[in-house]
JSON list of C-alpha atoms in Angstrom, two decimals:
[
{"chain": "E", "resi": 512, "resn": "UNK", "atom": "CA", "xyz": [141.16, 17.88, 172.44]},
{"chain": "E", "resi": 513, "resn": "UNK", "atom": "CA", "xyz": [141.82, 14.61, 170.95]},
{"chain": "E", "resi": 514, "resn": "UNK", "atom": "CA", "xyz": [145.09, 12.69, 171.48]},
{"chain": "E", "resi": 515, "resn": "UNK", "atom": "CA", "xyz": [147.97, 12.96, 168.81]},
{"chain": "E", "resi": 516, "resn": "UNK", "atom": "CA", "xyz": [150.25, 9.82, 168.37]},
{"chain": "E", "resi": 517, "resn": "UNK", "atom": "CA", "xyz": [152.75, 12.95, 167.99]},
{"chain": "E", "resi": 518, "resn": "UNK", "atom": "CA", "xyz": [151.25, 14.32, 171.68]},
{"chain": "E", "resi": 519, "resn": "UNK", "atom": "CA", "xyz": [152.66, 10.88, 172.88]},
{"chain": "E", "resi": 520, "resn": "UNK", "atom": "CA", "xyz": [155.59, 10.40, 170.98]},
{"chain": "E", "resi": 521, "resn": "UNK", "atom": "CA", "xyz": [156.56, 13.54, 172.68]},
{"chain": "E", "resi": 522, "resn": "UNK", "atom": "CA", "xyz": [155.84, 12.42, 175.88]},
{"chain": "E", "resi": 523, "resn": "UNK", "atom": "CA", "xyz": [157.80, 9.47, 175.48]},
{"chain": "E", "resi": 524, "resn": "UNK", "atom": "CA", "xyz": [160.58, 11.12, 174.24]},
{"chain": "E", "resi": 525, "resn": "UNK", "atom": "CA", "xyz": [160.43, 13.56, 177.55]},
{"chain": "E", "resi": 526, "resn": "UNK", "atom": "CA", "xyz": [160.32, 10.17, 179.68]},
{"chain": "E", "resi": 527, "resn": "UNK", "atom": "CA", "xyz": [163.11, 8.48, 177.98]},
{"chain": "E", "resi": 528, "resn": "UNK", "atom": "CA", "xyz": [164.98, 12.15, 178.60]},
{"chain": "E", "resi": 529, "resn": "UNK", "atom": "CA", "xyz": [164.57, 12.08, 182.27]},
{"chain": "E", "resi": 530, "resn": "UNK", "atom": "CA", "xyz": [165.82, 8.18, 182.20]},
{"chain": "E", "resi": 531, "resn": "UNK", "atom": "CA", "xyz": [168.85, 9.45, 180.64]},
{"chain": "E", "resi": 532, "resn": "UNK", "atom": "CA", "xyz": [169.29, 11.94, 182.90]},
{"chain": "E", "resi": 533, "resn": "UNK", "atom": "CA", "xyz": [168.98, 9.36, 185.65]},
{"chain": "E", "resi": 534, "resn": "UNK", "atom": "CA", "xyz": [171.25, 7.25, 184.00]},
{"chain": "E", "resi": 535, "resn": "UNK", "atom": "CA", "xyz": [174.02, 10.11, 183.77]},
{"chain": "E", "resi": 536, "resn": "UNK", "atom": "CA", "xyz": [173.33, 11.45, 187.11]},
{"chain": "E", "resi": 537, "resn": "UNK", "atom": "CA", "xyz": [173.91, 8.27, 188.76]},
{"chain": "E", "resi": 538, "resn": "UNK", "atom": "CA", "xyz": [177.10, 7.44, 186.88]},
{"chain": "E", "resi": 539, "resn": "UNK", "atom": "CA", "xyz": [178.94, 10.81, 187.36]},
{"chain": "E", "resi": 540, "resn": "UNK", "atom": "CA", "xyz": [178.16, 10.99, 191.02]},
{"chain": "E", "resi": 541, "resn": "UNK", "atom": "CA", "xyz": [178.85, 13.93, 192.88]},
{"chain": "E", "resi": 542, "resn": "UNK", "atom": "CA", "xyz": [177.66, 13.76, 196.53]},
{"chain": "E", "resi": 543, "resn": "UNK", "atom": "CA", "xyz": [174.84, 15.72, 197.76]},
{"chain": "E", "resi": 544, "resn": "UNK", "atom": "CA", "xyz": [174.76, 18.11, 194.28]},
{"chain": "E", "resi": 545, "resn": "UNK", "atom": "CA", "xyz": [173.62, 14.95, 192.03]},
{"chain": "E", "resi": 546, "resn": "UNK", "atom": "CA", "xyz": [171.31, 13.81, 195.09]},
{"chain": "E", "resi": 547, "resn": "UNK", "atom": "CA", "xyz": [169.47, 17.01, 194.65]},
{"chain": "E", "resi": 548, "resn": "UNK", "atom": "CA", "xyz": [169.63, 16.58, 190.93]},
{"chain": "E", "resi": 549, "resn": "UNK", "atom": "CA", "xyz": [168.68, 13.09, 191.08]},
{"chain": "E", "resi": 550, "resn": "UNK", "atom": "CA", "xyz": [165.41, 14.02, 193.31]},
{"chain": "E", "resi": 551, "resn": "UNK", "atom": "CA", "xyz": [164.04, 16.60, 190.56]},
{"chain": "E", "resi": 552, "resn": "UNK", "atom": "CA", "xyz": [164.84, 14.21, 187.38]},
{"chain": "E", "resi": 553, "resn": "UNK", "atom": "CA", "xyz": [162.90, 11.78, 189.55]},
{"chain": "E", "resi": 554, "resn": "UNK", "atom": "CA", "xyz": [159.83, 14.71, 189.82]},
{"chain": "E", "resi": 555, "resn": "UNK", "atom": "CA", "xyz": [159.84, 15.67, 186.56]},
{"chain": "E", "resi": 556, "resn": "UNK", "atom": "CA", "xyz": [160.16, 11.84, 185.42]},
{"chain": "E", "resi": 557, "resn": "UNK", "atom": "CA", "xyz": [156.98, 11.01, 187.69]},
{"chain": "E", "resi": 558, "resn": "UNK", "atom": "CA", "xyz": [155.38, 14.06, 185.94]},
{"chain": "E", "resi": 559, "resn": "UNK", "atom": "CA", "xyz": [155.78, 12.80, 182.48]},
{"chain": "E", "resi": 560, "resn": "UNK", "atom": "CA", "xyz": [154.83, 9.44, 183.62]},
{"chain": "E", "resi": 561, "resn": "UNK", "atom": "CA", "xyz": [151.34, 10.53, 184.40]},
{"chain": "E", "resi": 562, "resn": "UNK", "atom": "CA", "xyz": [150.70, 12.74, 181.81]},
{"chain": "E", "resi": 563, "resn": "UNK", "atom": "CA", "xyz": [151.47, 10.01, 179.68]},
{"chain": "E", "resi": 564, "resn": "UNK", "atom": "CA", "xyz": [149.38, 7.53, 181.74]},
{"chain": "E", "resi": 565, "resn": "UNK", "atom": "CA", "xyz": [146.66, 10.13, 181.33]},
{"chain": "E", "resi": 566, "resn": "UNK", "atom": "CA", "xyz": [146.47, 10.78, 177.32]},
{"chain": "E", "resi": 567, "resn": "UNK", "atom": "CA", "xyz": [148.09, 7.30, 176.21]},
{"chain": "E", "resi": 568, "resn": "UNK", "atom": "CA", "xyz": [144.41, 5.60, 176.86]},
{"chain": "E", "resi": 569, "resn": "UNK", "atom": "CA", "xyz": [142.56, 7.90, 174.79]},
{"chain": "E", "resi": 570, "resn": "UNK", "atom": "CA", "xyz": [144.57, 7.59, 171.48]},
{"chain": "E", "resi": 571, "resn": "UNK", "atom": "CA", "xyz": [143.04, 5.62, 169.28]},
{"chain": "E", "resi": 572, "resn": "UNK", "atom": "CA", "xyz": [145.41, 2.74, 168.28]},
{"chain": "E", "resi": 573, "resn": "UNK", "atom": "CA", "xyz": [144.99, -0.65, 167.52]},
{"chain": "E", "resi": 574, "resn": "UNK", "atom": "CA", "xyz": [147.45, -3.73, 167.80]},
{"chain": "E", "resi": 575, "resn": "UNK", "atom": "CA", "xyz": [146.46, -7.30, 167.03]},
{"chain": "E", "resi": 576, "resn": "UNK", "atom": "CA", "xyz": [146.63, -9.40, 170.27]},
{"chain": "E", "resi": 577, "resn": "UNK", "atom": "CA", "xyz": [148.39, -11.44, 168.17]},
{"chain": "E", "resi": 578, "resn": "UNK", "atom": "CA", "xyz": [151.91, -8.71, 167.91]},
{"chain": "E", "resi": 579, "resn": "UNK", "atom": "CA", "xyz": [151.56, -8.18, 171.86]},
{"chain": "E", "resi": 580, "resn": "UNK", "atom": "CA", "xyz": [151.94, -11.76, 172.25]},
{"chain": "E", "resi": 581, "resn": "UNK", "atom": "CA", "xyz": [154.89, -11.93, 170.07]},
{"chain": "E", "resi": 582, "resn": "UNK", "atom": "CA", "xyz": [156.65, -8.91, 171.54]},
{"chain": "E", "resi": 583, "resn": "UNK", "atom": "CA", "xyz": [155.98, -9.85, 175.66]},
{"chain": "E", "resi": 584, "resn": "UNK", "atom": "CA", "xyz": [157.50, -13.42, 174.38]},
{"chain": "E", "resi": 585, "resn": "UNK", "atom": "CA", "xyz": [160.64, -11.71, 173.37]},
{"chain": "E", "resi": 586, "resn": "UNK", "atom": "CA", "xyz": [160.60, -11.11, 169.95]},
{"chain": "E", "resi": 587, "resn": "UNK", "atom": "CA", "xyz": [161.70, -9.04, 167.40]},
{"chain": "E", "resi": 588, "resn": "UNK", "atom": "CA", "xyz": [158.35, -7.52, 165.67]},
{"chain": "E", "resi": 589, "resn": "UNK", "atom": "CA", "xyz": [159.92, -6.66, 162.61]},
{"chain": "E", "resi": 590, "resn": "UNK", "atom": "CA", "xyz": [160.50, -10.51, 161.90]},
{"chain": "E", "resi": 591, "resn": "UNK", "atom": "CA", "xyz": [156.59, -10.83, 163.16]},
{"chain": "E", "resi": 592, "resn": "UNK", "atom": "CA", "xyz": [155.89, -8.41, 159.77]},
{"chain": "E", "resi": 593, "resn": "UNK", "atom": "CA", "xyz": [158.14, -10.14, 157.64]},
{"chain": "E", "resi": 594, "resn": "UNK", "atom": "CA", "xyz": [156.67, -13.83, 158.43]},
{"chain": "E", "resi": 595, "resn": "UNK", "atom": "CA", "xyz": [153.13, -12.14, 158.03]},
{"chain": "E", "resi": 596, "resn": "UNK", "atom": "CA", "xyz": [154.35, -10.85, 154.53]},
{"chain": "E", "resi": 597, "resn": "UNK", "atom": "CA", "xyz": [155.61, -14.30, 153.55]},
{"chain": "E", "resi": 598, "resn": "UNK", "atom": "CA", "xyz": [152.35, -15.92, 154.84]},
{"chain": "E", "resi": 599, "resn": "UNK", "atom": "CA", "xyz": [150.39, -13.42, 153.03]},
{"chain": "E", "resi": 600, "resn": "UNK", "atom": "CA", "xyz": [152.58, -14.43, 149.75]},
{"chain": "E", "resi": 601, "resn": "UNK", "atom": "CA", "xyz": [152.18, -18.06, 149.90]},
{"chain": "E", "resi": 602, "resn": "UNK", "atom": "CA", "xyz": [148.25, -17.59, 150.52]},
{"chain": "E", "resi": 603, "resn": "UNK", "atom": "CA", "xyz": [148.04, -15.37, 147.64]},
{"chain": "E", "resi": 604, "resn": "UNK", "atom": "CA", "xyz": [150.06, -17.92, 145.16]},
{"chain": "E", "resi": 605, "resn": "UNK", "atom": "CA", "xyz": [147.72, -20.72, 146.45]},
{"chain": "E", "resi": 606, "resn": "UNK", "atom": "CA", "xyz": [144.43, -19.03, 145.79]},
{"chain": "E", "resi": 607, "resn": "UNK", "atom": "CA", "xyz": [146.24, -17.93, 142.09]},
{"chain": "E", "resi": 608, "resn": "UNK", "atom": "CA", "xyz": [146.56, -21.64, 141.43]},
{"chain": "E", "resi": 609, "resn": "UNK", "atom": "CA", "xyz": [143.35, -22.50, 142.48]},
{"chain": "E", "resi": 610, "resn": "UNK", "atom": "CA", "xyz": [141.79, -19.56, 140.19]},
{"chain": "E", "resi": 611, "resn": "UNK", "atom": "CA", "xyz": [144.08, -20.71, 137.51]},
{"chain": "E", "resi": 612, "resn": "UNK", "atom": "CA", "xyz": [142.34, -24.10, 137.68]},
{"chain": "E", "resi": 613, "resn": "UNK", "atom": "CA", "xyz": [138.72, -23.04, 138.15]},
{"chain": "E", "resi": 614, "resn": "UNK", "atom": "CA", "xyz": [139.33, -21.37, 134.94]},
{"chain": "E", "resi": 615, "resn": "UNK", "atom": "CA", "xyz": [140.25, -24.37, 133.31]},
{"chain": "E", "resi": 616, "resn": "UNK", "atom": "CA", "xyz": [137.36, -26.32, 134.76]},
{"chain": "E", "resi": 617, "resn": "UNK", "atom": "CA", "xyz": [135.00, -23.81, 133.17]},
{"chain": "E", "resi": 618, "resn": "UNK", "atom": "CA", "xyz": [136.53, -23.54, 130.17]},
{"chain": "E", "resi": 619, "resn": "UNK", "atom": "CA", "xyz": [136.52, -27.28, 129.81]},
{"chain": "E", "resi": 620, "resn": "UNK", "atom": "CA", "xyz": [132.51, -27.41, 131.05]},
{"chain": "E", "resi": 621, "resn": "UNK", "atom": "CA", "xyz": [131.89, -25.07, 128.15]},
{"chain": "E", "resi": 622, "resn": "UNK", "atom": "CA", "xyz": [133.32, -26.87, 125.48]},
{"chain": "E", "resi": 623, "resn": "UNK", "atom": "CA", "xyz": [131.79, -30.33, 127.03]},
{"chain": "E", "resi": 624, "resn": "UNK", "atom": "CA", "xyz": [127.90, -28.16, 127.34]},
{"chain": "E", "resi": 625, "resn": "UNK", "atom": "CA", "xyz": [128.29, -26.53, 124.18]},
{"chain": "E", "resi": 626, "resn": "UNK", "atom": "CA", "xyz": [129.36, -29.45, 122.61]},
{"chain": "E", "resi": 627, "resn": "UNK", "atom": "CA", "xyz": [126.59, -31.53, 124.02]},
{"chain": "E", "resi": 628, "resn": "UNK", "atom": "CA", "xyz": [123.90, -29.25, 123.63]},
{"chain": "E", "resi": 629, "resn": "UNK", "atom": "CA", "xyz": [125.09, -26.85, 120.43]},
{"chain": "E", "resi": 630, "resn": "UNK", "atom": "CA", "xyz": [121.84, -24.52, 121.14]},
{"chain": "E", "resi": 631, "resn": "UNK", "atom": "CA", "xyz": [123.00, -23.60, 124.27]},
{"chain": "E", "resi": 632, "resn": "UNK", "atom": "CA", "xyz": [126.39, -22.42, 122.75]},
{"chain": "E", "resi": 633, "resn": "UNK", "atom": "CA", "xyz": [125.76, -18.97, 122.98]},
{"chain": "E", "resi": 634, "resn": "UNK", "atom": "CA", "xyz": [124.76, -18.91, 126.56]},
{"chain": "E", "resi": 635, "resn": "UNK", "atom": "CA", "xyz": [127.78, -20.29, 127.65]},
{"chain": "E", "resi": 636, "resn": "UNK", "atom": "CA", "xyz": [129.59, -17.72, 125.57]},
{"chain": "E", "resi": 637, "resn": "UNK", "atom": "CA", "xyz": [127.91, -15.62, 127.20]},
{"chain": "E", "resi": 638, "resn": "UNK", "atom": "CA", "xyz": [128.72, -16.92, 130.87]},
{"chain": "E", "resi": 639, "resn": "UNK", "atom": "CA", "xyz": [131.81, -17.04, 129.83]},
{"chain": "E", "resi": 640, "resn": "UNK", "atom": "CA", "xyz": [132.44, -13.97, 128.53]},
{"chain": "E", "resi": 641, "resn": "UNK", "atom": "CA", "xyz": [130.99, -12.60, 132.38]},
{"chain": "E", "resi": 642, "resn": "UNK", "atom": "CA", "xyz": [133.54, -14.49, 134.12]},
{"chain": "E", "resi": 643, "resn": "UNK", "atom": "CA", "xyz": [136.65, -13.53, 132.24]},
{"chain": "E", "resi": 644, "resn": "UNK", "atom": "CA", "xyz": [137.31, -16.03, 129.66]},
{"chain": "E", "resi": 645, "resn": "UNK", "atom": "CA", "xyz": [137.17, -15.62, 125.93]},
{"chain": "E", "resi": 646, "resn": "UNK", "atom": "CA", "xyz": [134.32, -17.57, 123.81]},
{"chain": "E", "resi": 647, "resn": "UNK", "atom": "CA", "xyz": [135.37, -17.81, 120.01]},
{"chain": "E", "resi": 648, "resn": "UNK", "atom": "CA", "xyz": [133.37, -18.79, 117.43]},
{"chain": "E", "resi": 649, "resn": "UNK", "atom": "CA", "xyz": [133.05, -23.01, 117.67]},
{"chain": "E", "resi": 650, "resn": "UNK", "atom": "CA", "xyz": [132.30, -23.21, 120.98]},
{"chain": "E", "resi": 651, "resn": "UNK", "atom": "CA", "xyz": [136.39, -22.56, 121.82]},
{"chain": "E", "resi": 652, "resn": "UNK", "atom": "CA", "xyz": [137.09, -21.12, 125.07]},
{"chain": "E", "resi": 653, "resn": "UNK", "atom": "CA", "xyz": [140.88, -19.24, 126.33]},
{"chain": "E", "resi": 654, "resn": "UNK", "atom": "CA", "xyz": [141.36, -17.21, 129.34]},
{"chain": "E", "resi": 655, "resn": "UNK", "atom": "CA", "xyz": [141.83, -13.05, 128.05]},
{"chain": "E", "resi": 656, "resn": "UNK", "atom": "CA", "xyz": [145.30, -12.93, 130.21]},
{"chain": "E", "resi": 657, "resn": "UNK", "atom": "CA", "xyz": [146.71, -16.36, 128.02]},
{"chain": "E", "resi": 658, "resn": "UNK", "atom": "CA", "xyz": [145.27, -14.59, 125.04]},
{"chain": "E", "resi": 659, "resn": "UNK", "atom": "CA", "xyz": [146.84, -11.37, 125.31]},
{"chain": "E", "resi": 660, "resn": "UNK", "atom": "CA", "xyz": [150.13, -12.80, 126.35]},
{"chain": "E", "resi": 661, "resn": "UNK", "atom": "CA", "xyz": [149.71, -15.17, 123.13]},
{"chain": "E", "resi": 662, "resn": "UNK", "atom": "CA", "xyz": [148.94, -12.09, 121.26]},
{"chain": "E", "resi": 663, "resn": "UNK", "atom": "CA", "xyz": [152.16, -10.43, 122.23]},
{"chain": "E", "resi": 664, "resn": "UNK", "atom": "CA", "xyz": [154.46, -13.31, 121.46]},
{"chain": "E", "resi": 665, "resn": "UNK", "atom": "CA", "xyz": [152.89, -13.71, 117.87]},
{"chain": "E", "resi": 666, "resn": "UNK", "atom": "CA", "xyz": [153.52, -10.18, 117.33]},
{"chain": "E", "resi": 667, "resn": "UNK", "atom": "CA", "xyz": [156.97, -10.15, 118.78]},
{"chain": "E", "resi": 668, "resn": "UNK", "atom": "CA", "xyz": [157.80, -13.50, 116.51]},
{"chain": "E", "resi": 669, "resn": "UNK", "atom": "CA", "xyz": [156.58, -11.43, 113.38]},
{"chain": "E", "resi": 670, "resn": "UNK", "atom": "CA", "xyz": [159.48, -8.64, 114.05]}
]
């Protein structure tokens, strides 16, 4: 049978049951009552501790060496996902930019070409067309997003 993360989330639970116990047990001390007590908790807490030593190996789980490093340091991993998040962001609004301005650059090369060399006009419409601009009639290029969002604003200045 194949390990559950439930199977040992349960088990951990159990453990963290018996420490409680412990912890109880040892605070309301009672003499040799609680000893006895005390010496079954620690049983059943040895138990759970190798059952749990026993399936925890074989579920499949993976955690970046990096988060393990973080967490023995101390830290909180919750702030480890939000700085990853914010990294993530600030990668993602860099590579925008710089797809923003290889857009331009090959809108500007297909004016220059097509301007240059007029019978090659409608192969560079055609290229790009492919690679998401907009070739009009001329030899005019505009990226589809700026036209669309032109489009809207003409129409909403109409109404």
């Amino acid at each position: 049978m194949a390990t559950t993360r439930q199977t040992v989330d349960d088990q951990m639970k159990d453990i963290i049951h018996n420490l409680y116990c412990l912890m109880v047990q040892s605070h309301d001390y009672r003499g040799a009552q609680t000893t006895s007590a005390m010496k079954s908790e620690i049983n059943y807490l040895l138990t759970n501790l190798q059952d749990i030593s026993r399936t925890a190996p074989s579920l499949q789980l993976y955690l970046p060496p990096e988060i393990v490093d973080y967490v023995d340091s101390g830290r909180n991993p919750d702030i480890y996902t939000r700085e990853f998040v914010e990294v993530v962001q600030k990668n993602n609004q860099l590579l925008k930019g710089k797809s923003d301005a290889f857009a331009g650059f090959r809108d500007v090369l297909a004016q220059e070409i097509a301007g240059g060399v007029p019978e090659l006009s409608d192969a560079v419409g055609g290229i790009v067309s492919k690679t998401g601009g907009v070739w009009e009639e001329g030899g005019k290029t505009s990226d589809a997003s700026a036209t669309a969002e032109n489009g809207d604003q003409t129409s909403e200045a109409k109404t």
